PDB file of C-alpha atoms in Angstrom:
ATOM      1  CA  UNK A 530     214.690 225.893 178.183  1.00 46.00           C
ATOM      2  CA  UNK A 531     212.473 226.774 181.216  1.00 52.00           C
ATOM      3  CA  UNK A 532     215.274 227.922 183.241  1.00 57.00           C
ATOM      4  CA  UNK A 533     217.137 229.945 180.547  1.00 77.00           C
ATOM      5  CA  UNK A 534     213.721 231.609 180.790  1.00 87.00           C
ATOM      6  CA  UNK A 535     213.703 232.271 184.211  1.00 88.00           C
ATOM      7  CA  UNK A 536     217.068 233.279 184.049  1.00 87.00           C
ATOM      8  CA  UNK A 537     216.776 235.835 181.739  1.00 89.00           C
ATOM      9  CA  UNK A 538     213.823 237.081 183.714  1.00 92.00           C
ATOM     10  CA  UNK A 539     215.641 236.921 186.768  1.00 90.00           C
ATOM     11  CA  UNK A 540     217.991 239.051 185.366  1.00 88.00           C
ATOM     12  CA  UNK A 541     215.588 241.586 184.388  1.00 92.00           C
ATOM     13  CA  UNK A 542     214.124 241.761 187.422  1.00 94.00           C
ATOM     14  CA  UNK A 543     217.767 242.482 189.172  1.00 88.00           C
ATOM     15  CA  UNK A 544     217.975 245.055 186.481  1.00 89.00           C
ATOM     16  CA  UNK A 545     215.045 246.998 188.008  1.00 93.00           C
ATOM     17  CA  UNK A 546     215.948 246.091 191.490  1.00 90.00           C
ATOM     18  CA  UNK A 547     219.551 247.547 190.692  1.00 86.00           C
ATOM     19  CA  UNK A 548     218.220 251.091 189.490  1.00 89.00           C
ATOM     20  CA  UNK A 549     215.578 251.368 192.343  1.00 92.00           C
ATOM     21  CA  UNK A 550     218.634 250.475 194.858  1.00 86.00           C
ATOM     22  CA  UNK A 551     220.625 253.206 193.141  1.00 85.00           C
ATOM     23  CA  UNK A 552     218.191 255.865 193.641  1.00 87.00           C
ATOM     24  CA  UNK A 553     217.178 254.345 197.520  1.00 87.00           C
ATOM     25  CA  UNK A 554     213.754 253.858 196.230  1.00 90.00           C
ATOM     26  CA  UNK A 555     211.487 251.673 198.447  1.00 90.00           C
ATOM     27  CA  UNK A 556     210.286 250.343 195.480  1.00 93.00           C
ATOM     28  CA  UNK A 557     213.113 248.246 195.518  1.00 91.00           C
ATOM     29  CA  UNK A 558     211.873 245.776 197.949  1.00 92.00           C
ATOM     30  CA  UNK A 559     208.797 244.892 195.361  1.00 93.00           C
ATOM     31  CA  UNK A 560     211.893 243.737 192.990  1.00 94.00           C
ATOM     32  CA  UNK A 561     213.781 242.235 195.803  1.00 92.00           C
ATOM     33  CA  UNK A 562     211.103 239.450 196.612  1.00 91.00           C
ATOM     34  CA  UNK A 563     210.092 238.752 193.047  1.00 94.00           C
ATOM     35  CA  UNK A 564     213.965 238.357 192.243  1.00 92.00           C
ATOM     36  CA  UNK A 565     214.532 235.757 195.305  1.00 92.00           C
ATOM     37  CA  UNK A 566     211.636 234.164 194.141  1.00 91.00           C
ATOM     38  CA  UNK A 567     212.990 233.627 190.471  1.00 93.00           C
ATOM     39  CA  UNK A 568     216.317 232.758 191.653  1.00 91.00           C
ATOM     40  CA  UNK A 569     215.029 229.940 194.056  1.00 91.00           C
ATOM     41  CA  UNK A 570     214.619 227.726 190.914  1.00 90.00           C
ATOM     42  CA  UNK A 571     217.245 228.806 189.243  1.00 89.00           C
ATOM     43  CA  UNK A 572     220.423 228.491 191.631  1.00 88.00           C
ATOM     44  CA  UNK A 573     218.628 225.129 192.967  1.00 89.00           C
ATOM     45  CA  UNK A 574     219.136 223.787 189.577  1.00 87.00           C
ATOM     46  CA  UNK A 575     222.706 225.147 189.194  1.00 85.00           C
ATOM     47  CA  UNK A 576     223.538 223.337 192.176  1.00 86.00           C
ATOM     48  CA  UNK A 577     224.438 226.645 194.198  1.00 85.00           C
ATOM     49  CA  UNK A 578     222.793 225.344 197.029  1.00 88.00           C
ATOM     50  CA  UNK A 579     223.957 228.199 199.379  1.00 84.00           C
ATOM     51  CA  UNK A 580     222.691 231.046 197.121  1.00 84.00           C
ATOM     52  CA  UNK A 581     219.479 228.523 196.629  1.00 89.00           C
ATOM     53  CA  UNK A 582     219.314 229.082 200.704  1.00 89.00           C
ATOM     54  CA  UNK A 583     219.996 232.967 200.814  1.00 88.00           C
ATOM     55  CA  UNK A 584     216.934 233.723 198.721  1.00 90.00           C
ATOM     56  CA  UNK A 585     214.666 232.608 200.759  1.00 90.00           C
ATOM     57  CA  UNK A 586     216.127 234.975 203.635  1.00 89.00           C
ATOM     58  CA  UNK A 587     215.921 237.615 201.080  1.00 88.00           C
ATOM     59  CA  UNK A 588     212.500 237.332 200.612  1.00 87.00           C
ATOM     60  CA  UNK A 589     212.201 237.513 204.210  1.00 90.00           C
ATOM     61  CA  UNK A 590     215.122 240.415 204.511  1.00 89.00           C
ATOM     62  CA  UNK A 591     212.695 242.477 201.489  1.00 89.00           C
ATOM     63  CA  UNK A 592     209.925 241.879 203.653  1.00 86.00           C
ATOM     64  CA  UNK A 593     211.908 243.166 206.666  1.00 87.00           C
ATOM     65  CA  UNK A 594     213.424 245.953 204.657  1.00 87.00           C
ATOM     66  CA  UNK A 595     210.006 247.344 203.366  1.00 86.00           C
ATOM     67  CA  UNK A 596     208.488 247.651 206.610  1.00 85.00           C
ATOM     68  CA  UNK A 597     211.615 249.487 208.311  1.00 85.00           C
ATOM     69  CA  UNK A 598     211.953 251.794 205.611  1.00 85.00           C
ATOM     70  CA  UNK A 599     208.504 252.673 205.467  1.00 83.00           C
ATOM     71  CA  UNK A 600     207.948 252.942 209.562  1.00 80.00           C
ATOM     72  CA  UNK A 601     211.960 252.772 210.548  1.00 72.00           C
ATOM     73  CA  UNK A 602     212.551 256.710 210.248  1.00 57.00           C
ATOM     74  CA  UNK A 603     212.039 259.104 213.423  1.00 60.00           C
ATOM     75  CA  UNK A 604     208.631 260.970 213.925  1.00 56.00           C
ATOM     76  CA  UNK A 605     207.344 259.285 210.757  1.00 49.00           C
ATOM     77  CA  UNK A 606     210.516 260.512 208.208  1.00 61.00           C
ATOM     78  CA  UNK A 607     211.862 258.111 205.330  1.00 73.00           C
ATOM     79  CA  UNK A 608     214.520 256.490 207.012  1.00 81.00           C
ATOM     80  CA  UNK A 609     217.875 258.577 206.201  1.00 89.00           C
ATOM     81  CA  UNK A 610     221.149 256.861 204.752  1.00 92.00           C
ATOM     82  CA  UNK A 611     222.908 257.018 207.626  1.00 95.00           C
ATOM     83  CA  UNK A 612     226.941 255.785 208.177  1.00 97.00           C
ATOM     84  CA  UNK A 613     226.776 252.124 209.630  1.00 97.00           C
ATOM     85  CA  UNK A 614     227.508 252.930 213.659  1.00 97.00           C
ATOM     86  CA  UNK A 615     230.782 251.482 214.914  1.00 97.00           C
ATOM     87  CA  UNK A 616     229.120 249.272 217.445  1.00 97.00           C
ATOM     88  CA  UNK A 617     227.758 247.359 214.611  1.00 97.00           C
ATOM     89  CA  UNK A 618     231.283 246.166 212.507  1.00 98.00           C
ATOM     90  CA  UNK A 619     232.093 243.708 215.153  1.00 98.00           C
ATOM     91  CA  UNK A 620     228.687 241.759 215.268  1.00 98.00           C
ATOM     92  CA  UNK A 621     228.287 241.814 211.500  1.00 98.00           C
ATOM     93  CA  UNK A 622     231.848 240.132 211.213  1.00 98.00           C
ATOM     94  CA  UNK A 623     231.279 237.616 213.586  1.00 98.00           C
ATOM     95  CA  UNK A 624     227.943 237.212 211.763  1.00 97.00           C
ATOM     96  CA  UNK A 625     230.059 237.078 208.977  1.00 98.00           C
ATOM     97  CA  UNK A 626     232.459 234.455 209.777  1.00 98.00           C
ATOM     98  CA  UNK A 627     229.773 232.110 211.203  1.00 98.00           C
ATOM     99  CA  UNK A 628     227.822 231.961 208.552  1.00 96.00           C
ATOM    100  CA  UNK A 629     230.551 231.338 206.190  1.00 97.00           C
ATOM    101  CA  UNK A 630     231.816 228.436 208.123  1.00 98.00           C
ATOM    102  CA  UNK A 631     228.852 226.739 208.986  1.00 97.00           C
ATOM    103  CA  UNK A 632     227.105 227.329 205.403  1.00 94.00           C
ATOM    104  CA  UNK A 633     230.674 225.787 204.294  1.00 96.00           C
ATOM    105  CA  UNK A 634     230.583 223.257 206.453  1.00 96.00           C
ATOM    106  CA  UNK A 635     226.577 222.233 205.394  1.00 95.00           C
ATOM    107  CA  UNK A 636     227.717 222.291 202.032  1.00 92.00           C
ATOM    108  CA  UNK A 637     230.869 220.029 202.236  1.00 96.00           C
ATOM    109  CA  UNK A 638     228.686 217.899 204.655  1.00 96.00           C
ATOM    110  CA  UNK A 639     225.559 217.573 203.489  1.00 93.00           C
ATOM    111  CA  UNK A 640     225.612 218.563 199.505  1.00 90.00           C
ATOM    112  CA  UNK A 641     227.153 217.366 196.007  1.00 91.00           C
ATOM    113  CA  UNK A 642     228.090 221.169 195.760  1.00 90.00           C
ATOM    114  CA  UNK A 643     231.552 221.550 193.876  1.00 92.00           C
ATOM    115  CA  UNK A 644     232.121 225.023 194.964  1.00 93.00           C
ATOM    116  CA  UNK A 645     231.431 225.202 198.915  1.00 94.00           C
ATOM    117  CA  UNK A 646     233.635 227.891 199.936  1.00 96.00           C
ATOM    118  CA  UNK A 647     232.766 230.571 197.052  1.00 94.00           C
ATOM    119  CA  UNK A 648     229.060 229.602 197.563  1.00 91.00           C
ATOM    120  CA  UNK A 649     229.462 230.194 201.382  1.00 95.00           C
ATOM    121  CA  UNK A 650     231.507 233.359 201.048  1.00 96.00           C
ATOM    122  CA  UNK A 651     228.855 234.953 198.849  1.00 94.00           C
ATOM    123  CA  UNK A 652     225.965 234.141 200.938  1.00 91.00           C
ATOM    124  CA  UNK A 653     227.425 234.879 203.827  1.00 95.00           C
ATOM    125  CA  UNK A 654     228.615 238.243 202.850  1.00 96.00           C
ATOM    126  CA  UNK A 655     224.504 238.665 201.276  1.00 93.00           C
ATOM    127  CA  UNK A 656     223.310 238.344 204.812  1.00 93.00           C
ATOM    128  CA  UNK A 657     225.541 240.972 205.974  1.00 96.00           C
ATOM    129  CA  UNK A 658     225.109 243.560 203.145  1.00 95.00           C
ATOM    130  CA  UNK A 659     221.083 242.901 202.696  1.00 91.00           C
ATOM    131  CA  UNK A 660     221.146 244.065 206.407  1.00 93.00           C
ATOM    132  CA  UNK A 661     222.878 246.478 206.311  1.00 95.00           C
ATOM    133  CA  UNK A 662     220.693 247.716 203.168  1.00 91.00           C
ATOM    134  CA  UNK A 663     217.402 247.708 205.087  1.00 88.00           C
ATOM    135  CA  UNK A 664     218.888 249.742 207.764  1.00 91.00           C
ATOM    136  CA  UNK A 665     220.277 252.071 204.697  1.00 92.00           C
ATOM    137  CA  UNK A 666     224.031 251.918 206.018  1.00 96.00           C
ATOM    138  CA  UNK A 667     226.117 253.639 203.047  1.00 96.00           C
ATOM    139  CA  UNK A 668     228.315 251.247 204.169  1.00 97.00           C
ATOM    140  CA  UNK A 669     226.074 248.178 202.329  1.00 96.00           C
ATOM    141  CA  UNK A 670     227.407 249.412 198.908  1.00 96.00           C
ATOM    142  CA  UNK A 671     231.276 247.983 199.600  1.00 97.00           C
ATOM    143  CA  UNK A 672     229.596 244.180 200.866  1.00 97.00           C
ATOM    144  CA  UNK A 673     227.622 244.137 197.555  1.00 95.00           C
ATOM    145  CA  UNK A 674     230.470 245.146 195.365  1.00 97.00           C
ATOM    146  CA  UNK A 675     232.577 242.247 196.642  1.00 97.00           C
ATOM    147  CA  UNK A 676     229.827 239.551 196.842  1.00 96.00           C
ATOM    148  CA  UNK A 677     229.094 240.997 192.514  1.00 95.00           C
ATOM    149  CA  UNK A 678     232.509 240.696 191.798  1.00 97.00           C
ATOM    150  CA  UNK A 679     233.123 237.325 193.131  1.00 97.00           C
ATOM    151  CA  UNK A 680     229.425 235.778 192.118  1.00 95.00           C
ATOM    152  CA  UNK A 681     230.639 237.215 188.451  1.00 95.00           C
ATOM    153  CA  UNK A 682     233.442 234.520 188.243  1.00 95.00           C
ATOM    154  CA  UNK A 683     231.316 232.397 190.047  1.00 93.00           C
ATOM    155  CA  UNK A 684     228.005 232.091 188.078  1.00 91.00           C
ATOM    156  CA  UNK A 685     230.759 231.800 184.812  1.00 94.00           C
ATOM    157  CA  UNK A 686     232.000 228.984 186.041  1.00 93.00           C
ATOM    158  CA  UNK A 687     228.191 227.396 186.448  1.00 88.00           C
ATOM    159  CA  UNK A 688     227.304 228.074 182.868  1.00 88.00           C
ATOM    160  CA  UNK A 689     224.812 231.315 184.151  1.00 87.00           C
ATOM    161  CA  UNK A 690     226.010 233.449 181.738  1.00 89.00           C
ATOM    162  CA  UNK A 691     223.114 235.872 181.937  1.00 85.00           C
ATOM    163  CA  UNK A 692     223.284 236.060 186.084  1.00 84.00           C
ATOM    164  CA  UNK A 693     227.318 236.682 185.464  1.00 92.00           C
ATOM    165  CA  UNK A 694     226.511 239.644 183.453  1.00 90.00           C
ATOM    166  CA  UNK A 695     224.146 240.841 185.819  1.00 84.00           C
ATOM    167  CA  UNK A 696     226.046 240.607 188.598  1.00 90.00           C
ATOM    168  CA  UNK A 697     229.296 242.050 186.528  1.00 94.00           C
ATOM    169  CA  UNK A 698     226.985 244.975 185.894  1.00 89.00           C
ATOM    170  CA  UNK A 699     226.446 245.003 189.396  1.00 88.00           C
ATOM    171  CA  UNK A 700     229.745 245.540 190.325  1.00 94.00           C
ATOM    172  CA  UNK A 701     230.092 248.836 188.453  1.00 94.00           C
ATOM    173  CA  UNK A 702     226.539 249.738 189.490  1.00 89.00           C
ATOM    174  CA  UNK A 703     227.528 249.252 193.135  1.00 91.00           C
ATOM    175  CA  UNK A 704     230.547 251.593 192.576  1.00 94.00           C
ATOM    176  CA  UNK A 705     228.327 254.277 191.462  1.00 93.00           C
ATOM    177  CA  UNK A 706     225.591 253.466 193.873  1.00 91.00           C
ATOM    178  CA  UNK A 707     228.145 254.345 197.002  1.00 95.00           C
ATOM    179  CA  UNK A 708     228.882 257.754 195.458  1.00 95.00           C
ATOM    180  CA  UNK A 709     225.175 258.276 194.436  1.00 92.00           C
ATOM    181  CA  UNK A 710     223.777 257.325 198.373  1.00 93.00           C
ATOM    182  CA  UNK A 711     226.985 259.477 199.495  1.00 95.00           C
ATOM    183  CA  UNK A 712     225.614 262.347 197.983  1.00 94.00           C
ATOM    184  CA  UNK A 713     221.397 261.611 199.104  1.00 91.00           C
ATOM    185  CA  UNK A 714     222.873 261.678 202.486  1.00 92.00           C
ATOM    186  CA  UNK A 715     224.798 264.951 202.181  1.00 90.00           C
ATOM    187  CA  UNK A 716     221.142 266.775 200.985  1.00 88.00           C
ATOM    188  CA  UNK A 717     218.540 264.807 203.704  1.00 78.00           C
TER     189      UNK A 717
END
């Protein structure tokens, strides 16, 4: 019963976090280290050990994320949503597809995990995107509406029915949340 609790509160949390993304409020990052620290617990006890891991870097990436959007902009500016710079696609793939093997392979290796590759995919996709969100790439929007989609069938599968509605909210967030940013960026 403890969990369903912090599930649903979890969920809550990622509400807020979801809206204050949407409107590139740095308020988000309060949400974004009370959700990791929620979700520790839960995905732990689901047995996701790979999302289980990439909480704990999001508390770290929120951390991160606070401080360069406070302090990240020129002459003391918010930082602007900017278009992710073309120098940066081929480190964040290779990023990408290193963290997706090896958290595969550490999973396969070393866990009782069931669903290695999905669980690897997702997080390593999360490292990318939460990046790419503290550096406010518009960009960030199309990693997160892949990882919701795909943790959506995912978390069904693991009996979190609450996170799976979450995350398919999410997904059509995330859609809007592109087009929302698009349109910040045109009026900074």
């Amino acid at each position: 019963m403890e969990l369903n609790f912090l599930e649903i509160f979890g969920t809550i949390v990622g509400l807020v976090y979801l809206w204050l993304e949407y409107r590139a409020s740095i308020y988000l990052w309060i949400a974004g280290i009370v959700m990791p620290a929620i979700y520790i617990f839960v995905y732990y006890k689901a047995g996701l050990y790979a999302d289980f891991g990439i909480n704990i870097y999001y508390l770290i990436a929120a951390i991160y994320g606070w401080f360069f959007w406070m302090w990240g902009g020129e002459k003391s500016k918010d930082l602007p949503i900017v278009h992710t710079p073309g120098k940066c696609y081929l480190p964040l793939f290779l990023i990408f597809i290193v963290s997706f093997l090896g958290i595969a392979w550490i999973l396969i290796a070393y866990t009782d995990s069931n669903v290695p590759w999905l669980d690897s995919f997702t997080t390593a996709l999360s490292i990318v995107g939460m990046w790419m969100l503290a550096r406010k790439y518009i960009e960030q929007w199309f990693a997160w509406i892949l990882v919701d989609i795909v943790c959506c069938g995912l978390y069904i599968y693991k009996d979190l029915y609450f996170t799976s509605a979450l995350y398919g909210l999410y997904s059509i967030i995330a859609i809007f949340g592109y087009f929302k940013w698009k349109k910040l960026m045109s009026i900074q």
